[in-house]
Tab-separated table of C-alpha atoms in Angstrom:
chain	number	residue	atom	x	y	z
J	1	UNK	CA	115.940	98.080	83.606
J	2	UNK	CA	113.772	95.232	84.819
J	3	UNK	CA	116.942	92.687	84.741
J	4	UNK	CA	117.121	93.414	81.212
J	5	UNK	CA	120.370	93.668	79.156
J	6	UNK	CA	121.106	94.306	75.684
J	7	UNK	CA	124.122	93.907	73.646
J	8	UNK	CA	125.702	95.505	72.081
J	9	UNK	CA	124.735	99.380	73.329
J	10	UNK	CA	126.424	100.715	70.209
J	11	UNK	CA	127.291	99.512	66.601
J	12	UNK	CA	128.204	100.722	63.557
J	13	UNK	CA	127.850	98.417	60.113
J	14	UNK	CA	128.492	98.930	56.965
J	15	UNK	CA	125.333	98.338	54.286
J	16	UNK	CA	125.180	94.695	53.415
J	17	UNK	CA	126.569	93.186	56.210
J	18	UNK	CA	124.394	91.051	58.547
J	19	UNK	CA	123.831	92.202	62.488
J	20	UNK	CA	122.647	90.471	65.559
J	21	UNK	CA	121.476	92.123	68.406
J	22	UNK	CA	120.938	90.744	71.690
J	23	UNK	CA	118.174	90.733	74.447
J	24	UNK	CA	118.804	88.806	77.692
J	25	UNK	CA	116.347	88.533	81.055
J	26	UNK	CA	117.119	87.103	83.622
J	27	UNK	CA	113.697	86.521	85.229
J	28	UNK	CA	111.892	83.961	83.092
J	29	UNK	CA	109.354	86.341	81.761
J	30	UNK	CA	107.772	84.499	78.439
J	31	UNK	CA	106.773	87.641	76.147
J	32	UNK	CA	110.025	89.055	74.992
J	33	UNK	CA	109.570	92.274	72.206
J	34	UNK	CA	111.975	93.797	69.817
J	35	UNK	CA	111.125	97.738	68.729
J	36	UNK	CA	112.719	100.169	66.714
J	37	UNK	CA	112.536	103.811	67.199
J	38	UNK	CA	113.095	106.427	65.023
J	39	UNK	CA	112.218	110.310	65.273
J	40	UNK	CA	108.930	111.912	64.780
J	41	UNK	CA	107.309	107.793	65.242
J	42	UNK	CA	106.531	105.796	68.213
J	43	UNK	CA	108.052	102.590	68.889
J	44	UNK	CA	107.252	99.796	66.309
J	45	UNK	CA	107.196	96.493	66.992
J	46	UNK	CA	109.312	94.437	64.880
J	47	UNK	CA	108.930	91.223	65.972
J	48	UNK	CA	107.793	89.145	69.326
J	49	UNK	CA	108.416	86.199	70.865
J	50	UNK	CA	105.835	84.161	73.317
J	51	UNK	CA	107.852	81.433	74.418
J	52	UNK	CA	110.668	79.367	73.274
J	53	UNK	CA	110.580	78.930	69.554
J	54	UNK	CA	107.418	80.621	69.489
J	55	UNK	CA	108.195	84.062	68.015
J	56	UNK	CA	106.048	86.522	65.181
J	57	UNK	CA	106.092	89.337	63.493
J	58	UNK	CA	105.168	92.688	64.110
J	59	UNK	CA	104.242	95.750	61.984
J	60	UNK	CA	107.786	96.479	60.356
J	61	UNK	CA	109.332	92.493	59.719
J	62	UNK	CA	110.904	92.861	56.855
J	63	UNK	CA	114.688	92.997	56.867
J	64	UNK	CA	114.547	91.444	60.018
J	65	UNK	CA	114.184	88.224	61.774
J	66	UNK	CA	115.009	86.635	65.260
J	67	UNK	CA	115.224	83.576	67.349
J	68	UNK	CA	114.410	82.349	70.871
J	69	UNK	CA	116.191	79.002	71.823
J	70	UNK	CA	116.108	79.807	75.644
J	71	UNK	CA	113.842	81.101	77.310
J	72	UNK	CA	116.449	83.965	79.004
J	73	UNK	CA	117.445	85.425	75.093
J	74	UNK	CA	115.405	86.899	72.264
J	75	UNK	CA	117.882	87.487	69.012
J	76	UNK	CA	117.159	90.221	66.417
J	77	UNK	CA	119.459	89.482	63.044
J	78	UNK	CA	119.477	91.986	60.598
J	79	UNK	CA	120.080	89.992	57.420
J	80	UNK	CA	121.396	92.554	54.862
J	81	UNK	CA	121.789	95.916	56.574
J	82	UNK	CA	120.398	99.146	54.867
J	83	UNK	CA	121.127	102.447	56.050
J	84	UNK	CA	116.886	103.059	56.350
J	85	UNK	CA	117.752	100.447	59.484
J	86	UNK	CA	119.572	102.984	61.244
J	87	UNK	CA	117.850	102.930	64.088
J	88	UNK	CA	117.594	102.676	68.782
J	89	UNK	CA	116.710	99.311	69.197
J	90	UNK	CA	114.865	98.143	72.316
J	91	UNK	CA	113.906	95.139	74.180
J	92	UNK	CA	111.176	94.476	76.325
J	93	UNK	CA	109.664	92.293	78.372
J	94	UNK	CA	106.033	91.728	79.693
J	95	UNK	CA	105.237	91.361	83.341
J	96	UNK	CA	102.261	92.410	85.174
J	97	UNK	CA	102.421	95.068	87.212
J	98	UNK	CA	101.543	96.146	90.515
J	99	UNK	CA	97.383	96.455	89.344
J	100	UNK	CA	97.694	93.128	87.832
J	101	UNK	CA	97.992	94.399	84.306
J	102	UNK	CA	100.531	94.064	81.925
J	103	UNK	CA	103.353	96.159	81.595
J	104	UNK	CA	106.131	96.137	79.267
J	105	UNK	CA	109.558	96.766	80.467
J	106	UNK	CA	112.264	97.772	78.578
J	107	UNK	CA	116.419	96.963	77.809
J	108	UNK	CA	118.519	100.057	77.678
J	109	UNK	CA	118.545	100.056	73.986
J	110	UNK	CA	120.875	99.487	70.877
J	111	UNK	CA	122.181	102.630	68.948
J	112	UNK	CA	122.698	101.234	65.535
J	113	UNK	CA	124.100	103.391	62.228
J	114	UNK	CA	124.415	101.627	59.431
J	115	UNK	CA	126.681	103.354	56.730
Y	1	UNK	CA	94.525	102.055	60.287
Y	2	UNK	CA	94.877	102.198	63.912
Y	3	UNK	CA	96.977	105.950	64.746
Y	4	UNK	CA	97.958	107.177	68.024
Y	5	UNK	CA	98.619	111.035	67.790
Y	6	UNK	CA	101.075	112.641	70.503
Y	7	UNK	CA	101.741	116.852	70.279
Y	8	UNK	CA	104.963	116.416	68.680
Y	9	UNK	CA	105.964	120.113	69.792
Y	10	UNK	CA	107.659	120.285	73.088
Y	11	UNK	CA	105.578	121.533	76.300
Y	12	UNK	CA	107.202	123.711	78.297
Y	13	UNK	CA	106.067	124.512	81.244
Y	14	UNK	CA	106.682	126.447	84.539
Y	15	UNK	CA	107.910	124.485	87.272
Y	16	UNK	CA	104.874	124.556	89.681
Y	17	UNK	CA	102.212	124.358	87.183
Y	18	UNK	CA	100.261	121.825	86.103
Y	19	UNK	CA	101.790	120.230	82.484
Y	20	UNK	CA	98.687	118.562	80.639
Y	21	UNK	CA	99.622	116.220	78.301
Y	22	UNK	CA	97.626	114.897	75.416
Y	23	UNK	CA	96.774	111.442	73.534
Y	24	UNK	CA	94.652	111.183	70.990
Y	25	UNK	CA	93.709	107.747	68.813
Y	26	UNK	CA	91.279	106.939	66.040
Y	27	UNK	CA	89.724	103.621	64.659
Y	28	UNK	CA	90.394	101.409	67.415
Y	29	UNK	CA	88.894	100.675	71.095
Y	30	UNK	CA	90.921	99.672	73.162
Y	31	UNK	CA	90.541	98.238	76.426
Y	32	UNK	CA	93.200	100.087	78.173
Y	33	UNK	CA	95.959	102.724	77.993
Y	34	UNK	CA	99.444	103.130	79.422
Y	35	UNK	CA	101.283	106.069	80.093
Y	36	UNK	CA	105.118	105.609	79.915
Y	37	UNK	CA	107.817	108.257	80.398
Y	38	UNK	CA	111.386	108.361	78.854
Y	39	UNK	CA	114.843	110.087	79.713
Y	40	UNK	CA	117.324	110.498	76.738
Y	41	UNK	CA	119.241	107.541	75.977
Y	42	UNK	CA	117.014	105.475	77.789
Y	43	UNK	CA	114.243	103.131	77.692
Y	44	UNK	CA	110.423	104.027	78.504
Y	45	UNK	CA	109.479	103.540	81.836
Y	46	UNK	CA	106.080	102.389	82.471
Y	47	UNK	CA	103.861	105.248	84.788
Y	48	UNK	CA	100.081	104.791	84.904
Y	49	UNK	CA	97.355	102.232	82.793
Y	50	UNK	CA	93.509	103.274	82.890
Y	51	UNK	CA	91.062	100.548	81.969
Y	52	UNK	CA	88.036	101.819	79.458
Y	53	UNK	CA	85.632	101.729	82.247
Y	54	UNK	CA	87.827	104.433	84.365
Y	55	UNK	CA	87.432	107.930	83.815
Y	56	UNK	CA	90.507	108.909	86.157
Y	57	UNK	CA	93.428	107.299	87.578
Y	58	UNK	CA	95.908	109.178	89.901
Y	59	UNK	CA	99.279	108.670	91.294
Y	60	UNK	CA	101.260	110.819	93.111
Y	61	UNK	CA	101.046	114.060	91.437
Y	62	UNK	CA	100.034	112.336	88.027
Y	63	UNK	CA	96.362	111.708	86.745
Y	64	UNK	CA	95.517	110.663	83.947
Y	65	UNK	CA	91.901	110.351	81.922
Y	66	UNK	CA	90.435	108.382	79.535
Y	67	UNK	CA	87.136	109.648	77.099
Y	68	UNK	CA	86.261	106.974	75.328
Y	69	UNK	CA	84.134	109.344	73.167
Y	70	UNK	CA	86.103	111.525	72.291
Y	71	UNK	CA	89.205	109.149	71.876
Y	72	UNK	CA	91.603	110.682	73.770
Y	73	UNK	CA	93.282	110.599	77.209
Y	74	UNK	CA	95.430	113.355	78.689
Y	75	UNK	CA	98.066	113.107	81.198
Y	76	UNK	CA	98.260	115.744	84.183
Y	77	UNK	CA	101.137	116.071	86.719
Y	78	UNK	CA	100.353	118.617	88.818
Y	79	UNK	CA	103.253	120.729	90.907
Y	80	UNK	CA	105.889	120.005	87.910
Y	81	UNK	CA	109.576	119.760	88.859
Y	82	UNK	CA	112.363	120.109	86.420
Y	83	UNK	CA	112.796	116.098	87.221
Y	84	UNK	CA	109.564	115.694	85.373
Y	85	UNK	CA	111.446	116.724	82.282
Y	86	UNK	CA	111.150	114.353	79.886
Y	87	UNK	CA	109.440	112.306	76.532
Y	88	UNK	CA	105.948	111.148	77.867
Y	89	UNK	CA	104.407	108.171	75.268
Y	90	UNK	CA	100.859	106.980	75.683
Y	91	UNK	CA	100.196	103.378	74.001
Y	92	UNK	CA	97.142	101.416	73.249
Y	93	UNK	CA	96.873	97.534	73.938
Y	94	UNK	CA	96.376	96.190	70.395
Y	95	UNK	CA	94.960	92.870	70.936
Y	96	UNK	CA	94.838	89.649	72.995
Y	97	UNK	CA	98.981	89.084	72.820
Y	98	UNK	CA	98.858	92.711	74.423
Y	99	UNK	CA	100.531	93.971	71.787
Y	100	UNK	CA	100.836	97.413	71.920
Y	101	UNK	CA	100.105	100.600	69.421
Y	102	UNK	CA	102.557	103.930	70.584
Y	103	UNK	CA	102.052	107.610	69.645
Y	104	UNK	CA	105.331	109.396	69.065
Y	105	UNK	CA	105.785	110.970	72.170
Y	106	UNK	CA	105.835	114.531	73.730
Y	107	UNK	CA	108.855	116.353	74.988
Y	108	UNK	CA	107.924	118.313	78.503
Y	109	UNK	CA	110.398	120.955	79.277
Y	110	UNK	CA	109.808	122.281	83.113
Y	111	UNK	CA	111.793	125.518	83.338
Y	112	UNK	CA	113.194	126.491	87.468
């Protein structure tokens, strides 16, 4: 997984209650990503970050914010849970690959139910 | 708005055969397209990218093209193996942050 960890792999919540979910690298890449995925839709981008303190949002923000103090973790905070955030979480990084292009590469993922 | 449409039925093909996998977009042009794969539980794994100006790109047993005309791009592996079993996602780059646009995903099945 591209040096990339995520914690934790698996939560449960209850509605209401605010979540953090973490994205570490270990390589000093500068574009960090946070995506949800949910059936029948492709990944959406929730927000990015393109450097320390740097960070914006993607196409589904709201409900959701994160921070970037260092450059090795990216910090998704779910402020007030809702079950329609029930959700696989992933991480990714941006690196160019082996034809000089950009690639993303991508944490294991988050498994998150919120009840 | 800018859509990326996947088959959203599963494939299944024969192992041996060639699976041909397609991507289709509207209202954008974008300068390139990735091909990623994904196993259950896990996260996508980048495969192949094909600039605008290519009409084919191969590796291995996998090709993939790229009609700007038509929109669409399709995704070949030739020889399938049941290891090829898996979620294949195409994505667009969006802009100059290479943000990127996914489709949904198709599930290839490659029966023994």
């Amino acid at each position: 997984d591209a040096g990339i960890t995520q914690s934790p792999r698996h939560k449960v919540t209850e509605t209401g209650t605010p979540v953090t979910l973490r994205c570490h690298q270990t390589e000093n890449h500068r574009y960090m990503y946070w995506y949800r995925q949910d059936p029948g839709h492709g990944l959406r981008l929730i927000h990015y970050s393109y450097g320390v303190k740097d960070t914006d949002k993607g196409e589904v923000s709201d409900g959701y914010s994160v921070s970037r103090s260092k450059t090795e973790d990216f910090l998704l905070t779910l402020e007030s849970a809702t079950s329609s955030q029930t959700s696989v979480y992933f991480c990714a990084i941006r690196d160019r690959g082996d034809g000089g292009y950009n690639e993303q590469f991508f944490g294991p993922g988050t498994r998150l139910t919120v009840l | 708005s800018q859509k990326i449409e996947q088959n959203s039925e599963a494939l299944n093909i024969q192992e041996g055969k060639t699976a041909t996998l397609t991507c289709n977009y509207t209202n954008y042009s974008p300068a390139y397209l990735q091909w990623y794969r994904q196993d259950p539980g896990r996260g996508p794994v980048f495969l192949l990218l094909i600039r605008e100006n290519e009409k084919e790109k191969r590796k291995e047993r996998l090709k993939v093209t790229f009609d700007t005309t038509l929109k669409q791009s399709l995704f070949h592996i030739t020889a399938s193996q049941p290891a090829d079993s898996a979620t294949y996602l195409c994505a667009l780059v969006r802009d100059s942050n290479y943000q990127l646009i996914w489709g949904a995903g198709t599930k290839l099945i490659i029966k023994p």
